[in-house]
Short mmCIF file of C-alpha atoms and ligand atoms in Angstrom, two decimals:
data_model
loop_
_atom_site.label_atom_id
_atom_site.label_comp_id
_atom_site.label_asym_id
_atom_site.label_seq_id
_atom_site.Cartn_x
_atom_site.Cartn_y
_atom_site.Cartn_z
CA MET Z 55 -67.49 81.70 -7.41
CA THR Z 56 -68.60 85.22 -6.50
CA THR Z 57 -67.05 87.23 -3.71
CA PRO Z 58 -69.15 87.50 -0.58
CA THR Z 59 -70.29 91.06 0.04
CA GLU Z 60 -69.44 90.69 3.68
CA VAL Z 61 -67.42 88.35 5.81
CA THR Z 62 -67.59 88.59 9.58
CA ARG Z 63 -65.78 86.75 12.31
CA PRO Z 64 -67.42 87.86 15.58
CA HIS Z 65 -65.10 85.33 17.19
CA GLY Z 66 -63.05 82.37 16.12
CA ARG Z 67 -65.80 79.84 15.58
CA VAL Z 68 -68.36 81.85 13.61
CA ARG Z 69 -68.01 82.97 10.03
CA ILE Z 70 -70.87 84.38 7.96
CA ASP Z 71 -70.59 84.99 4.23
CA SER Z 72 -73.36 86.99 2.61
CA TYR Z 73 -74.10 86.68 -1.11
CA LEU Z 74 -77.31 88.68 -1.26
CA ASP Z 75 -76.52 91.77 -3.26
CA GLY Z 76 -79.82 92.97 -4.63
CA GLY Z 77 -80.04 89.90 -6.85
CA GLY Z 78 -83.04 88.93 -4.74
CA GLU Z 79 -85.00 92.02 -5.68
CA ARG Z 80 -84.13 91.48 -9.31
CA SER Z 81 -85.47 87.96 -9.12
CA LEU Z 82 -88.73 89.21 -7.56
CA ALA Z 83 -89.13 91.72 -10.38
CA ASP Z 84 -88.40 89.06 -13.01
CA ASP Z 85 -90.81 86.63 -11.41
CA VAL Z 86 -93.55 89.27 -11.36
CA LEU Z 87 -92.89 90.26 -14.98
CA ASP Z 88 -92.97 86.63 -16.10
CA GLY Z 89 -95.59 85.26 -13.75
CA LEU Z 90 -98.22 87.97 -13.80
CA THR Z 91 -98.29 88.40 -17.57
CA ARG Z 92 -98.99 84.73 -18.26
CA PRO Z 93 -102.44 83.48 -19.26
CA PHE Z 94 -102.50 81.52 -15.97
CA LYS Z 95 -100.97 83.84 -13.40
CA GLU Z 96 -98.33 82.40 -11.13
CA LEU Z 97 -95.70 83.47 -8.60
CA PRO Z 98 -93.01 81.22 -7.08
CA PRO Z 99 -93.46 80.49 -3.37
CA LYS Z 100 -90.04 81.76 -2.33
CA HIS Z 101 -91.37 85.32 -2.14
CA PHE Z 102 -93.63 84.50 0.84
CA TYR Z 103 -90.72 84.67 3.23
CA ASP Z 104 -90.06 88.24 4.30
CA ALA Z 105 -89.91 88.79 8.08
CA ARG Z 106 -93.70 88.68 8.41
CA GLY Z 107 -93.95 85.65 6.12
CA ALA Z 108 -91.31 83.77 8.10
CA GLU Z 109 -93.23 84.55 11.27
CA LEU Z 110 -96.51 83.35 9.75
CA PHE Z 111 -94.78 80.18 8.58
CA ASP Z 112 -93.54 79.55 12.13
CA ARG Z 113 -97.15 79.88 13.30
CA ILE Z 114 -98.28 77.44 10.60
CA CYS Z 115 -95.81 74.89 11.98
CA GLU Z 116 -97.61 75.02 15.35
CA LEU Z 117 -101.13 74.58 13.92
CA PRO Z 118 -103.04 71.40 14.79
CA GLU Z 119 -103.82 70.80 11.08
CA TYR Z 120 -100.22 71.24 9.90
CA TYR Z 121 -98.66 67.88 10.75
CA PRO Z 122 -95.43 67.95 8.62
CA THR Z 123 -93.20 69.90 11.01
CA ARG Z 124 -93.99 67.96 14.15
CA THR Z 125 -94.00 64.63 12.33
CA GLU Z 126 -90.61 65.27 10.76
CA ARG Z 127 -89.23 66.35 14.14
CA ALA Z 128 -90.56 63.14 15.74
CA ILE Z 129 -88.93 60.98 13.04
CA LEU Z 130 -85.67 62.87 13.51
CA ARG Z 131 -85.77 62.38 17.28
CA GLU Z 132 -86.43 58.70 16.81
CA ARG Z 133 -83.72 58.10 14.21
CA ALA Z 134 -81.02 60.75 14.76
CA ASP Z 135 -78.61 58.38 16.55
CA GLU Z 136 -78.92 55.87 13.73
CA ILE Z 137 -78.30 58.60 11.15
CA ALA Z 138 -75.24 59.77 13.09
CA ALA Z 139 -73.85 56.24 13.31
CA GLU Z 140 -74.52 55.48 9.66
CA THR Z 141 -72.98 58.70 8.33
CA GLY Z 142 -70.18 59.44 10.80
CA ALA Z 143 -70.65 63.03 9.67
CA ALA Z 144 -68.19 65.74 10.68
CA GLU Z 145 -70.40 68.46 9.28
CA LEU Z 146 -74.00 69.29 8.65
CA VAL Z 147 -74.93 71.51 5.69
CA GLU Z 148 -78.52 72.70 6.00
CA LEU Z 149 -80.34 74.22 3.03
CA GLY Z 150 -83.06 76.66 4.09
CA SER Z 151 -82.04 76.37 7.73
CA GLY Z 152 -84.52 78.96 9.06
CA THR Z 153 -84.57 79.01 12.85
CA ALA Z 154 -82.58 75.76 12.88
CA ALA Z 155 -85.16 74.30 15.29
CA LYS Z 156 -84.91 70.70 14.07
CA THR Z 157 -81.19 71.01 13.54
CA ARG Z 158 -80.38 70.59 17.21
CA VAL Z 159 -81.69 67.04 17.17
CA LEU Z 160 -79.12 66.14 14.50
CA LEU Z 161 -76.32 68.19 16.04
CA ASP Z 162 -76.92 66.50 19.42
CA ALA Z 163 -76.70 63.06 17.85
CA LEU Z 164 -73.53 63.89 15.91
CA GLU Z 165 -71.97 65.45 18.98
CA SER Z 166 -72.75 62.37 21.10
CA ALA Z 167 -71.25 60.20 18.37
CA GLY Z 168 -68.11 62.36 18.68
CA THR Z 169 -67.83 63.18 14.97
CA LEU Z 170 -69.30 66.71 14.81
CA ARG Z 171 -67.02 69.60 13.78
CA ARG Z 172 -68.97 72.14 11.74
CA TYR Z 173 -72.46 73.38 10.92
CA ILE Z 174 -73.13 75.21 7.65
CA PRO Z 175 -76.56 76.87 7.56
CA LEU Z 176 -77.63 78.38 4.23
CA ASP Z 177 -80.64 80.67 4.30
CA VAL Z 178 -81.89 83.85 2.62
CA THR Z 179 -82.78 85.45 5.93
CA GLU Z 180 -79.57 86.97 7.23
CA SER Z 181 -80.88 87.57 10.76
CA MET Z 182 -81.78 83.90 11.10
CA VAL Z 183 -78.34 82.72 9.96
CA ARG Z 184 -76.63 85.09 12.40
CA MET Z 185 -78.90 84.26 15.31
CA SER Z 186 -78.67 80.51 14.92
CA ALA Z 187 -74.88 80.72 14.44
CA GLU Z 188 -74.39 82.68 17.62
CA THR Z 189 -76.75 80.53 19.66
CA LEU Z 190 -75.27 77.27 18.42
CA VAL Z 191 -71.61 78.09 19.07
CA ARG Z 192 -72.64 78.90 22.64
CA GLU Z 193 -74.54 75.63 22.99
CA TYR Z 194 -71.89 73.44 21.35
CA PRO Z 195 -68.45 74.38 22.69
CA ASP Z 196 -66.46 72.62 19.94
CA LEU Z 197 -68.65 73.51 16.99
CA ALA Z 198 -67.60 75.86 14.19
CA VAL Z 199 -70.42 77.55 12.27
CA HIS Z 200 -69.90 78.81 8.73
CA GLY Z 201 -73.13 80.50 7.71
CA VAL Z 202 -73.98 81.27 4.10
CA VAL Z 203 -76.56 83.99 3.55
CA GLY Z 204 -77.93 83.21 0.13
CA ASP Z 205 -80.63 81.64 -1.99
CA PHE Z 206 -80.25 77.87 -2.29
CA GLU Z 207 -81.35 78.10 -5.89
CA ARG Z 208 -78.45 80.43 -6.73
CA HIS Z 209 -75.72 79.98 -4.14
CA LEU Z 210 -75.10 76.26 -3.65
CA ASN Z 211 -71.65 76.83 -5.15
CA GLU Z 212 -70.78 79.01 -2.17
CA VAL Z 213 -71.02 76.14 0.30
CA PRO Z 214 -67.44 75.75 1.61
CA GLU Z 215 -65.27 72.73 0.80
CA PRO Z 216 -65.90 69.80 3.14
CA LEU Z 217 -63.84 69.23 6.31
CA GLY Z 218 -64.84 65.59 6.42
CA PRO Z 219 -67.87 63.39 5.79
CA ARG Z 220 -70.97 65.53 5.55
CA ILE Z 221 -74.72 65.37 5.69
CA VAL Z 222 -76.57 67.80 3.45
CA ALA Z 223 -80.01 68.30 5.01
CA PHE Z 224 -82.98 69.64 3.07
CA LEU Z 225 -85.84 69.35 5.52
CA GLY Z 226 -89.46 70.34 5.87
CA GLY Z 227 -90.68 69.02 2.53
CA THR Z 228 -89.52 72.14 0.69
CA ILE Z 229 -88.30 69.98 -2.22
CA GLY Z 230 -92.05 69.66 -2.97
CA ASN Z 231 -92.16 73.34 -3.97
CA PHE Z 232 -90.25 72.57 -7.17
CA PRO Z 233 -92.21 71.35 -10.19
CA PRO Z 234 -91.02 67.89 -11.30
CA GLY Z 235 -88.42 68.95 -13.89
CA SER Z 236 -86.71 71.60 -11.81
CA ARG Z 237 -86.95 69.32 -8.77
CA ARG Z 238 -84.67 66.81 -10.47
CA ARG Z 239 -82.39 69.54 -11.74
CA PHE Z 240 -82.11 70.94 -8.20
CA LEU Z 241 -81.39 67.48 -6.77
CA ARG Z 242 -78.57 67.14 -9.31
CA GLN Z 243 -77.10 70.42 -8.03
CA ILE Z 244 -77.35 69.16 -4.46
CA ALA Z 245 -75.64 65.93 -5.51
CA ARG Z 246 -72.63 68.01 -6.59
CA LEU Z 247 -72.13 68.94 -2.92
CA LEU Z 248 -71.67 65.26 -2.10
CA GLY Z 249 -68.58 63.11 -2.19
CA PRO Z 250 -68.51 59.31 -1.92
CA GLU Z 251 -68.68 59.44 1.90
CA ASP Z 252 -71.52 61.97 2.09
CA PHE Z 253 -75.28 61.76 2.47
CA LEU Z 254 -78.39 63.73 1.60
CA LEU Z 255 -81.07 63.81 4.31
CA MET Z 256 -84.29 65.06 2.76
CA GLY Z 257 -87.80 65.56 4.16
CA THR Z 258 -90.79 64.74 1.95
CA ASP Z 259 -94.47 64.99 2.78
CA LEU Z 260 -96.36 61.87 1.70
CA VAL Z 261 -99.48 61.31 -0.41
CA LYS Z 262 -102.48 60.77 1.86
CA ASP Z 263 -106.19 61.46 2.26
CA PRO Z 264 -107.00 64.71 0.37
CA GLY Z 265 -109.09 65.99 3.28
CA VAL Z 266 -106.13 65.77 5.63
CA LEU Z 267 -103.86 67.46 3.08
CA GLU Z 268 -106.27 70.26 2.28
CA ALA Z 269 -106.89 71.00 5.98
CA ALA Z 270 -103.12 71.32 6.48
CA TYR Z 271 -103.10 74.09 3.85
CA ASP Z 272 -106.39 75.75 4.87
CA ASP Z 273 -106.41 75.88 8.65
CA ALA Z 274 -109.40 76.94 10.73
CA GLN Z 275 -107.62 79.97 12.17
CA GLY Z 276 -106.77 81.35 8.74
CA VAL Z 277 -103.03 81.57 9.34
CA THR Z 278 -102.23 79.88 6.02
CA ALA Z 279 -104.65 82.23 4.25
CA GLU Z 280 -102.75 85.19 5.71
CA PHE Z 281 -99.42 83.57 4.75
CA ASN Z 282 -100.71 83.17 1.20
CA ARG Z 283 -101.86 86.80 0.98
CA ASN Z 284 -98.52 87.90 2.38
CA VAL Z 285 -96.96 87.60 -1.06
CA LEU Z 286 -99.14 90.55 -2.11
CA HIS Z 287 -97.87 92.58 0.85
CA VAL Z 288 -94.32 91.75 -0.31
CA LEU Z 289 -95.09 92.99 -3.85
CA ASN Z 290 -96.69 96.16 -2.50
CA ARG Z 291 -93.63 96.99 -0.42
CA GLU Z 292 -90.79 95.79 -2.65
CA LEU Z 293 -92.19 96.86 -6.01
CA ASP Z 294 -94.33 99.81 -4.98
CA ALA Z 295 -97.51 98.00 -5.99
CA ASP Z 296 -101.08 98.43 -4.79
CA PHE Z 297 -102.60 94.94 -4.64
CA ASP Z 298 -105.53 94.66 -2.21
CA PRO Z 299 -104.71 91.48 -0.25
CA GLU Z 300 -108.26 91.33 1.14
CA GLY Z 301 -109.58 91.37 -2.41
CA PHE Z 302 -108.33 87.78 -2.76
CA GLU Z 303 -109.62 84.55 -1.28
CA HIS Z 304 -107.25 81.81 -0.13
CA VAL Z 305 -107.65 78.53 -2.05
CA ALA Z 306 -105.88 75.24 -1.25
CA LEU Z 307 -106.63 72.07 -3.16
CA PHE Z 308 -105.05 68.69 -3.71
CA ASP Z 309 -104.46 67.91 -7.37
CA GLU Z 310 -104.80 64.12 -7.37
CA ARG Z 311 -103.38 63.66 -10.83
CA HIS Z 312 -100.13 65.49 -10.05
CA GLU Z 313 -100.19 64.52 -6.38
CA TRP Z 314 -99.52 68.04 -5.22
CA ILE Z 315 -101.23 70.73 -3.19
CA GLU Z 316 -101.83 74.00 -4.97
CA MET Z 317 -102.33 77.27 -3.18
CA ARG Z 318 -103.97 80.04 -5.12
CA LEU Z 319 -105.31 83.52 -4.55
CA ARG Z 320 -108.74 83.98 -6.15
CA ALA Z 321 -109.90 87.50 -7.01
CA ARG Z 322 -113.15 88.18 -5.16
CA ARG Z 323 -114.09 90.72 -7.85
CA ALA Z 324 -112.63 92.15 -11.04
CA GLN Z 325 -109.71 94.40 -10.14
CA THR Z 326 -106.58 96.06 -11.45
CA ALA Z 327 -103.33 96.50 -9.57
CA THR Z 328 -100.45 98.76 -10.49
CA VAL Z 329 -96.82 97.73 -10.04
CA ARG Z 330 -95.10 101.10 -10.15
CA ALA Z 331 -91.52 99.81 -10.00
CA LEU Z 332 -92.16 97.82 -13.19
CA ASP Z 333 -94.46 100.31 -14.82
CA MET Z 334 -97.10 97.67 -15.33
CA THR Z 335 -100.72 97.01 -14.48
CA VAL Z 336 -102.20 93.62 -13.71
CA ASP Z 337 -105.86 92.89 -14.43
CA PHE Z 338 -107.87 90.20 -12.71
CA ASP Z 339 -111.29 88.98 -13.77
CA ALA Z 340 -113.71 88.17 -10.97
CA GLY Z 341 -112.82 84.65 -9.80
CA GLU Z 342 -109.48 84.64 -11.62
CA GLU Z 343 -106.78 82.73 -9.77
CA LEU Z 344 -103.11 83.35 -9.18
CA ARG Z 345 -101.14 80.22 -8.30
CA THR Z 346 -98.73 80.91 -5.46
CA GLU Z 347 -97.40 77.49 -4.50
CA ILE Z 348 -97.29 73.85 -5.41
CA SER Z 349 -96.32 71.47 -2.64
CA ALA Z 350 -95.72 68.01 -4.08
CA LYS Z 351 -96.56 64.97 -1.98
CA PHE Z 352 -94.45 61.86 -2.35
CA THR Z 353 -94.64 58.12 -2.50
CA LEU Z 354 -91.57 55.93 -2.04
CA GLU Z 355 -91.60 55.42 -5.82
CA ARG Z 356 -91.66 59.13 -6.61
CA ALA Z 357 -88.84 59.87 -4.16
CA THR Z 358 -86.70 56.98 -5.41
CA GLY Z 359 -87.24 58.04 -9.01
CA ASP Z 360 -86.31 61.66 -8.35
CA LEU Z 361 -83.20 60.67 -6.38
CA ALA Z 362 -82.13 58.21 -9.08
CA ALA Z 363 -82.49 60.94 -11.72
CA ALA Z 364 -79.91 62.92 -9.73
CA GLY Z 365 -77.52 59.96 -9.44
CA LEU Z 366 -78.52 59.23 -5.85
CA GLU Z 367 -79.54 55.96 -4.26
CA LEU Z 368 -81.77 55.54 -1.26
CA VAL Z 369 -80.10 54.15 1.87
CA HIS Z 370 -82.93 54.57 4.40
CA TRP Z 371 -86.58 55.58 4.11
CA LEU Z 372 -87.63 56.73 7.55
CA THR Z 373 -91.33 57.33 8.22
CA ASP Z 374 -93.65 57.76 11.19
CA ALA Z 375 -96.06 54.94 12.12
CA ASP Z 376 -98.94 56.61 10.22
CA GLU Z 377 -96.79 57.19 7.12
CA MET Z 378 -97.59 60.89 7.04
CA PHE Z 379 -94.06 62.11 6.30
CA ALA Z 380 -90.72 60.59 5.31
CA LEU Z 381 -87.06 61.38 5.69
CA SER Z 382 -84.85 59.83 3.05
CA LEU Z 383 -81.17 59.23 3.57
CA SER Z 384 -79.40 58.80 0.23
CA ARG Z 385 -75.92 58.92 -1.27
CA LEU Z 386 -74.19 58.97 -4.62
CA ARG Z 387 -74.82 55.77 -6.53
CA GLY Z 388 -71.64 53.72 -6.32
C1 AVJ V 307 -92.02 75.16 3.76
C2 AVJ V 307 -92.53 74.59 1.54
C3 AVJ V 307 -92.48 72.91 3.19
O1 AVJ V 307 -95.17 73.31 1.34
O2 AVJ V 307 -95.82 72.67 3.29
C4 AVJ V 307 -96.92 75.69 4.50
C5 AVJ V 307 -94.83 75.84 2.98
N1 AVJ V 307 -97.20 76.50 2.52
N2 AVJ V 307 -98.22 76.00 4.34
C6 AVJ V 307 -95.17 73.42 2.57
C7 AVJ V 307 -96.29 76.01 3.33
C8 AVJ V 307 -98.38 76.49 3.16
C9 AVJ V 307 -94.29 74.48 3.24
N3 AVJ V 307 -92.85 74.29 2.92
#
């Protein structure tokens, strides 16, 4: 348990603990050192999300080709009352809460059921945690919000002790960003937040026609391409680098063997970038690719297997009529 760098109580029902202390920048530097010196260059997708990246991601969620967000929201709307009844949850812990747009659907259902007491958003973007906390306490007069500003890969231990039965929500399909081994390891860490009365509610995008998948990650307006290149803008700013984002082409393809989408940046020509903060140069051959994201797509079997590996058992598998996306409700295996 580390000490939060800052604790604020703007008024009785909001508390925000911040655990970001420069560790984030260190992790960017480490990821660049590791990832850009490998024979197959790679950066983890978490570095997309500076303010501009978060904004571009919000625009992606509105695109006609990008079905996951609206499909997940529709499933939630359809099934929230059932989830509330089944779980009787007093609190909602949300990992990667962002703007907390879909959260309201769950909070409404838990409030109507009369069980809701507390919301615990965990996100790396401090402004988002603060904004959603302040908005939500105004909208829900009996709700306490205990925000945790942190990285869900490093700060799960900082989630406060439960006040009662809880739902841990990990929405959007973000679990698909982890490669298979670390996905199961991460699910085991999440499982440690659960007691015998608690549930995990997780969103997973489903395996489907490759054309539909690839369009979702390569939209006609080029918003996803800009989102992909944004990681280079982040490196330029944070590490005093000089990558030319326009020197790279956006690539999105479905790897059928691994059942995941890969996003890559492909060098349009041979080029060298300097990363001054790390005193390193990075050479690209013409056509060389840098992998920036995997986004795994799931079947019921894959989801069940991953949950089981973390000691969790599936309670409900909730999908839309076209089986585009699924929400799984699971709990510790009894
Ligand atoms: C936020 C990780 C769920 O993988 O679909 C959207 C991110 N990348 N378009 C996803 C993303 C390209 C998104 N997740």
